[in-house]
Coordinates of C-alpha atoms in Angstrom, one line a residue:
M252 CA 31.3 -15.2 -11.7
K253 CA 30.4 -12.8 -9.1
S254 CA 29.2 -9.7 -10.0
T255 CA 30.5 -6.1 -8.8
P256 CA 29.3 -4.7 -5.7
V257 CA 26.7 -1.8 -6.6
D258 CA 27.1 1.4 -3.8
I259 CA 23.6 2.8 -4.7
W260 CA 20.7 1.6 -6.3
F261 CA 18.1 4.5 -7.9
D262 CA 14.6 3.1 -8.3
F263 CA 12.4 5.2 -11.0
A264 CA 8.6 4.2 -10.1
N265 CA 7.2 7.5 -11.3
P266 CA 8.0 10.3 -14.1
P267 CA 8.8 12.7 -11.6
H268 CA 11.5 10.7 -9.9
V269 CA 13.4 10.7 -13.6
N270 CA 14.3 14.6 -12.5
L271 CA 14.6 14.1 -9.1
F272 CA 16.9 11.2 -9.3
R273 CA 19.2 12.0 -12.5
P274 CA 21.4 14.9 -11.2
L275 CA 21.9 12.8 -7.5
L276 CA 22.7 9.5 -10.3
Q277 CA 25.5 11.7 -12.3
H278 CA 27.4 13.2 -9.7
Y279 CA 27.6 9.8 -7.9
Q280 CA 28.5 8.1 -11.1
E281 CA 31.2 10.9 -11.4
Q282 CA 32.5 9.8 -8.2
D283 CA 33.1 6.7 -9.7
R284 CA 29.9 5.3 -7.5
I285 CA 28.7 2.1 -9.1
C286 CA 25.1 2.6 -9.5
Y287 CA 22.0 0.3 -10.3
C288 CA 18.5 1.7 -11.7
T289 CA 15.5 0.2 -11.6
A290 CA 12.3 1.6 -13.2
K291 CA 8.4 0.9 -13.3
H292 CA 6.2 1.4 -16.2
F293 CA 4.0 4.5 -15.6
A294 CA 3.4 7.4 -17.8
E295 CA 6.2 8.7 -19.5
T296 CA 8.9 7.2 -16.6
I297 CA 10.3 5.1 -19.3
G298 CA 10.3 7.4 -22.2
L299 CA 12.2 9.8 -19.9
L300 CA 14.9 7.6 -18.8
N301 CA 15.2 6.5 -22.5
K302 CA 15.8 10.4 -23.5
Y303 CA 18.3 10.9 -20.8
G304 CA 20.4 7.8 -21.7
I305 CA 19.8 6.1 -18.3
N306 CA 20.4 2.5 -18.2
Y307 CA 18.0 0.9 -16.2
H308 CA 16.4 -2.7 -15.3
L309 CA 12.4 -2.7 -15.6
Y310 CA 10.5 -3.8 -12.7
G311 CA 6.6 -3.7 -12.8
K312 CA 4.1 -1.5 -14.3
H313 CA 0.9 0.8 -12.7
A314 CA -2.2 -0.9 -12.1
G315 CA -4.6 1.9 -12.0
K316 CA -7.0 2.7 -9.5
D317 CA -8.0 -1.0 -8.2
R318 CA -6.9 -1.4 -5.0
F319 CA -6.6 -5.3 -5.6
K320 CA -4.8 -4.9 -8.8
K321 CA -2.4 -2.4 -6.6
L322 CA -1.8 -5.0 -4.3
I323 CA -1.0 -8.0 -6.7
A324 CA 1.5 -5.5 -8.6
L325 CA 3.0 -4.6 -6.0
L326 CA 3.5 -7.9 -4.5
S327 CA 4.6 -8.8 -8.0
R328 CA 7.1 -6.5 -8.3
N329 CA 8.6 -7.1 -5.0
I330 CA 9.2 -10.5 -6.0
E331 CA 11.0 -9.9 -8.7
M332 CA 13.3 -7.1 -7.2
I333 CA 14.1 -8.9 -4.2
S334 CA 15.6 -12.0 -6.3
R335 CA 17.4 -9.6 -9.3
V336 CA 18.1 -6.6 -7.5
P337 CA 21.9 -7.0 -6.7
D338 CA 23.7 -6.4 -3.3
F339 CA 24.1 -2.7 -3.0
K340 CA 25.4 -0.5 0.2
I341 CA 21.9 2.3 -0.3
C342 CA 18.9 3.0 -1.8
I343 CA 17.8 6.2 -2.9
C344 CA 13.8 6.3 -4.0
S345 CA 10.4 7.7 -3.7
S346 CA 8.9 4.5 -3.5
F347 CA 7.8 2.2 -1.1
E348 CA 8.6 -0.7 -2.6
A349 CA 12.3 -0.1 -2.9
V350 CA 12.2 0.8 0.7
Q351 CA 11.0 -2.8 1.6
I352 CA 13.3 -4.4 -0.6
A353 CA 16.3 -2.6 0.9
W354 CA 14.8 -3.6 4.5
L355 CA 14.4 -7.3 3.3
K356 CA 18.2 -7.5 2.4
S357 CA 19.6 -5.6 5.5
R358 CA 20.3 -2.4 3.6
T359 CA 20.2 1.3 4.4
S360 CA 17.4 3.4 2.3
I361 CA 16.9 6.9 1.8
M362 CA 13.1 7.9 1.0
F363 CA 12.6 11.4 -0.8
D364 CA 9.2 12.0 0.5
D365 CA 7.1 15.5 0.0
N366 CA 3.7 14.1 0.0
E367 CA 2.0 14.1 4.0
I368 CA -1.6 13.0 3.4
A369 CA 0.0 9.5 1.1
P370 CA -0.1 6.4 2.5
N371 CA 3.6 6.8 4.4
W372 CA 2.6 4.1 6.8
L373 CA 3.4 1.8 4.0
Y374 CA 7.3 2.3 4.6
S375 CA 7.2 3.6 7.5
K376 CA 8.9 0.7 9.5
F377 CA 11.2 -0.2 7.0
V378 CA 12.7 3.1 5.9
S379 CA 16.4 4.1 6.8
H380 CA 16.0 7.8 6.8
V381 CA 13.2 10.2 5.1
L382 CA 14.4 13.4 3.1
T383 CA 11.9 15.9 3.1
P384 CA 11.2 19.6 3.0
A385 CA 11.5 21.8 5.6
V386 CA 8.4 23.3 5.2
I387 CA 6.4 20.0 6.4
D388 CA 5.9 19.4 9.9
K389 CA 7.3 16.7 11.3
K390 CA 4.2 15.6 12.8
Y391 CA 2.7 14.4 10.0
F392 CA 5.5 11.3 9.6
I393 CA 5.8 10.8 13.0
K394 CA 1.8 10.2 13.1
S395 CA 2.6 7.7 10.1
G396 CA 4.3 6.0 12.1
I397 CA 8.4 7.8 11.2
S398 CA 10.6 7.9 14.0
Q399 CA 11.7 11.5 14.5
K400 CA 15.4 10.3 14.6
K401 CA 15.0 8.8 10.6
I402 CA 13.3 12.5 9.8
I403 CA 16.1 14.7 7.6
Q404 CA 14.6 17.8 6.6
Y405 CA 16.4 20.6 4.0
D406 CA 15.4 24.0 3.1
G407 CA 13.8 24.5 -0.1
F408 CA 11.4 21.7 -2.2
K409 CA 12.7 18.5 -3.8
E410 CA 12.1 20.2 -7.4
D411 CA 15.0 22.8 -6.5
I412 CA 17.3 19.8 -6.7
Y413 CA 17.2 19.4 -10.3
L414 CA 16.1 22.9 -11.3
A415 CA 19.8 23.8 -10.1
D416 CA 21.1 22.4 -13.3
Y417 CA 18.2 23.2 -15.5
R418 CA 19.1 24.9 -18.9
P419 CA 16.6 25.8 -21.3
D420 CA 16.4 24.1 -24.7
P421 CA 16.8 26.9 -27.2
T422 CA 15.2 24.7 -29.8
F423 CA 11.9 23.6 -27.9
L424 CA 9.5 25.8 -29.6
E425 CA 10.6 24.4 -32.8
K426 CA 8.6 21.2 -31.7
L427 CA 5.3 23.0 -31.4
P428 CA 3.1 24.5 -33.9
F429 CA 2.7 27.8 -31.6
K430 CA 5.1 30.3 -29.9
Q431 CA 2.8 31.4 -27.4
F432 CA 0.5 28.9 -25.5
I433 CA -1.2 27.4 -21.9
T434 CA -0.4 23.7 -20.9
V435 CA -2.8 22.1 -19.5
R436 CA -2.2 18.5 -17.4
P437 CA -5.2 16.5 -16.2
E438 CA -5.7 15.5 -12.5
N439 CA -4.2 12.1 -11.7
I440 CA -7.7 10.7 -10.6
F441 CA -6.7 7.5 -10.3
A442 CA -4.2 8.3 -7.5
S443 CA -4.7 6.8 -3.9
Y444 CA -5.3 10.2 -2.7
V445 CA -7.8 11.3 -4.6
P446 CA -11.6 10.8 -3.7
P447 CA -13.2 7.8 -5.6
N448 CA -15.9 9.6 -6.7
A449 CA -14.0 12.7 -8.1
Q450 CA -14.2 14.0 -11.4
S451 CA -12.0 16.0 -13.7
I452 CA -12.6 19.7 -14.5
T453 CA -10.4 19.7 -17.5
P454 CA -13.1 19.4 -19.9
K455 CA -14.9 22.6 -18.8
L456 CA -11.3 24.1 -18.3
I457 CA -10.3 23.2 -21.9
A458 CA -13.5 24.6 -23.3
A459 CA -13.3 28.0 -21.5
L460 CA -9.8 28.2 -22.4
L461 CA -10.0 27.8 -26.1
D462 CA -13.2 30.2 -25.9
E463 CA -10.8 32.7 -24.6
G464 CA -8.5 32.0 -27.4
Y465 CA -5.1 30.6 -25.8
N466 CA -3.5 27.9 -27.8
I467 CA -3.1 25.1 -25.3
L468 CA -0.3 22.7 -25.3
Y469 CA -2.2 19.4 -23.8
L470 CA -0.3 16.5 -21.7
P471 CA -2.7 13.7 -21.3
R472 CA -1.7 11.0 -18.7
Y473 CA -4.2 8.2 -19.3
E474 CA -6.8 7.0 -22.3
I475 CA -9.8 8.8 -20.3
D476 CA -7.5 12.1 -20.6
H477 CA -7.8 12.2 -24.3
S478 CA -11.5 11.6 -24.4
Y479 CA -11.6 15.1 -22.4
V480 CA -10.4 16.9 -25.6
K481 CA -12.5 14.7 -28.3
G482 CA -13.2 17.5 -31.2
W483 CA -10.2 19.6 -30.4
R484 CA -9.7 22.5 -32.6
P485 CA -6.6 23.2 -34.1
N486 CA -5.0 25.5 -31.7
L487 CA -4.6 22.6 -29.5
F488 CA -1.8 20.0 -29.8
I489 CA -0.9 16.9 -28.0
P490 CA 2.5 16.0 -28.4
D491 CA 3.5 12.0 -30.2
A492 CA 6.2 11.8 -28.1
P493 CA 7.5 13.0 -24.3
L494 CA 8.4 16.7 -23.7
N495 CA 11.0 17.7 -21.1
G496 CA 9.0 19.3 -18.5
L497 CA 11.0 22.0 -17.3
D498 CA 11.2 22.9 -21.0
V499 CA 7.4 23.0 -20.9
C500 CA 7.3 25.1 -17.9
Y501 CA 9.7 27.5 -19.0
Y502 CA 8.2 28.2 -21.9
S503 CA 4.7 28.2 -21.1
Q504 CA 2.6 31.4 -20.6
A505 CA 1.0 29.5 -17.7
V506 CA 1.0 25.8 -16.2
L507 CA -2.5 24.4 -15.2
T508 CA -2.2 21.1 -13.6
G509 CA -3.8 18.7 -11.4
A510 CA -0.3 17.6 -10.9
G511 CA 1.5 18.9 -7.7
T512 CA 4.8 18.3 -9.1
F513 CA 4.2 19.8 -12.5
A514 CA 2.7 22.9 -11.2
R515 CA 5.6 23.1 -8.3
E516 CA 8.5 23.1 -10.9
A517 CA 6.6 26.1 -13.2
A518 CA 6.1 27.9 -9.7
L519 CA 9.6 27.7 -9.4
L520 CA 10.5 28.5 -12.4
G521 CA 8.6 31.6 -12.2
T522 CA 5.9 30.6 -14.5
P523 CA 2.4 31.3 -13.3
A524 CA 1.4 28.0 -11.7
V525 CA -2.2 26.9 -11.4
S526 CA -3.0 23.7 -9.6
F527 CA -6.5 21.9 -9.6
F528 CA -5.5 19.4 -7.8
A529 CA -8.5 17.0 -6.9
G530 CA -7.2 15.4 -3.4
A531 CA -9.2 16.7 -0.6
Q532 CA -6.3 18.0 1.1
L533 CA -3.5 20.0 -0.4
L534 CA 0.4 19.2 0.1
S535 CA 2.1 21.7 2.4
V536 CA 4.7 22.3 -0.2
D537 CA 1.7 23.6 -2.5
Q538 CA 0.3 25.4 0.4
A539 CA 3.4 27.1 1.1
L540 CA 3.7 28.3 -2.5
I541 CA 0.4 29.1 -2.5
S542 CA 1.2 31.6 0.3
D543 CA 4.0 32.9 -1.0
H544 CA 1.9 34.0 -4.3
K545 CA 4.2 31.9 -6.8
M546 CA 1.2 29.4 -7.2
F547 CA -2.7 29.8 -7.8
Y548 CA -5.3 26.9 -6.3
S549 CA -9.0 26.7 -7.5
R550 CA -11.4 24.2 -9.0
D551 CA -13.1 26.8 -10.0
V552 CA -13.0 27.0 -14.1
T553 CA -14.0 30.9 -13.7
H554 CA -12.0 31.6 -11.3
I555 CA -8.8 30.0 -13.5
I556 CA -9.5 31.9 -16.2
S557 CA -9.8 35.4 -13.8
Y558 CA -6.4 34.5 -12.8
L559 CA -4.7 33.9 -15.8
A560 CA -5.7 37.6 -17.5
H561 CA -3.6 39.1 -14.3
C562 CA -0.9 36.8 -13.7
Q563 CA 2.8 37.5 -14.7
K564 CA 5.9 35.5 -15.2
R565 CA 8.9 36.1 -12.2
N566 CA 12.6 35.4 -12.5
F567 CA 14.0 31.9 -12.1
D568 CA 16.3 32.1 -8.8
Q569 CA 18.4 29.4 -10.1
T570 CA 21.1 30.2 -6.9
R571 CA 18.6 29.4 -4.4
S572 CA 17.9 26.2 -6.1
K573 CA 21.7 25.5 -6.5
T574 CA 22.1 26.0 -2.6
V575 CA 19.3 23.5 -2.0
Q576 CA 21.0 21.0 -4.3
Q577 CA 24.2 21.4 -2.3
Q578 CA 22.9 20.8 0.8
V579 CA 20.9 17.6 0.0
V580 CA 23.8 16.3 -1.3
S581 CA 25.8 16.7 1.7
L582 CA 23.1 15.0 3.5
I583 CA 23.3 11.8 1.5
D584 CA 26.9 12.1 1.9
D585 CA 26.5 12.1 5.6
C586 CA 24.5 9.1 5.2
L587 CA 27.0 7.2 2.8
S588 CA 29.7 8.0 5.1
T589 CA 28.2 5.6 8.2
I590 CA 28.3 2.6 5.7
R591 CA 31.1 0.4 5.2

């Protein structure tokens, strides 16, 4: 029996992809578009998909920092997907594996990309459209081999796309042992854009925050992240299950993180956001928020503690985020309208 043709294939390869694509998936499902979802086993990705009731097919897992293992994992995932992903009209993703599969199947792909320092050449020859914030100069993508005619820009940040629909969970604080807290998420030292000799500042940062008397919500990624807080005190809490990252940002006094997406979410929600990103170069989207005084960057623990003593929360401008979401949906609709 022939399977029903798929209109849109969504690939969730990273935890931030769940929030990013969820409103788009819901939008097109409400339009009776047939959608197919795939996922990679990485960090909280699967837990978040399960939490939101998104049906998905699991292909591959994150292979750590070793480049050879990454290559093997990439090839293995691609082989699985090329044979199992059903025919589709368009692929919406933020992973170069999905772009490559779409190219092999002679289908259209839309790549969401706000990271101009990543190895974008891995998908540059295969992608149909790259959707990126206007604060990023197109020249960075063109240098990666992406044709200028493929680059589509929107006036905002990718985080706006899902912040437009965000509603704080009024019961969120019941999940925590304290009402006032600072959130800390370590750097992703396994990321390809982080220098091989990068060292985490998280142990020193945690110690300094505890000495200042802050309650800490600690969100580890890897096993090594747990080693940073051995012998932790009662005012440091590690949740047993994934928490809604937006609620974390909304209710935190401040968010301190080596993860760009998490810092931008906090910044756009009006929560003091501190980035201690370990890469050699900050992204344009982060530089824009820092220039606008919505984010603070430092890898100096003393400077971070000093900033926390003076920072304040701001109002969340959801109207602006809704405008961004509408613009992005309109751009995707334009792409869909050209496909029969």
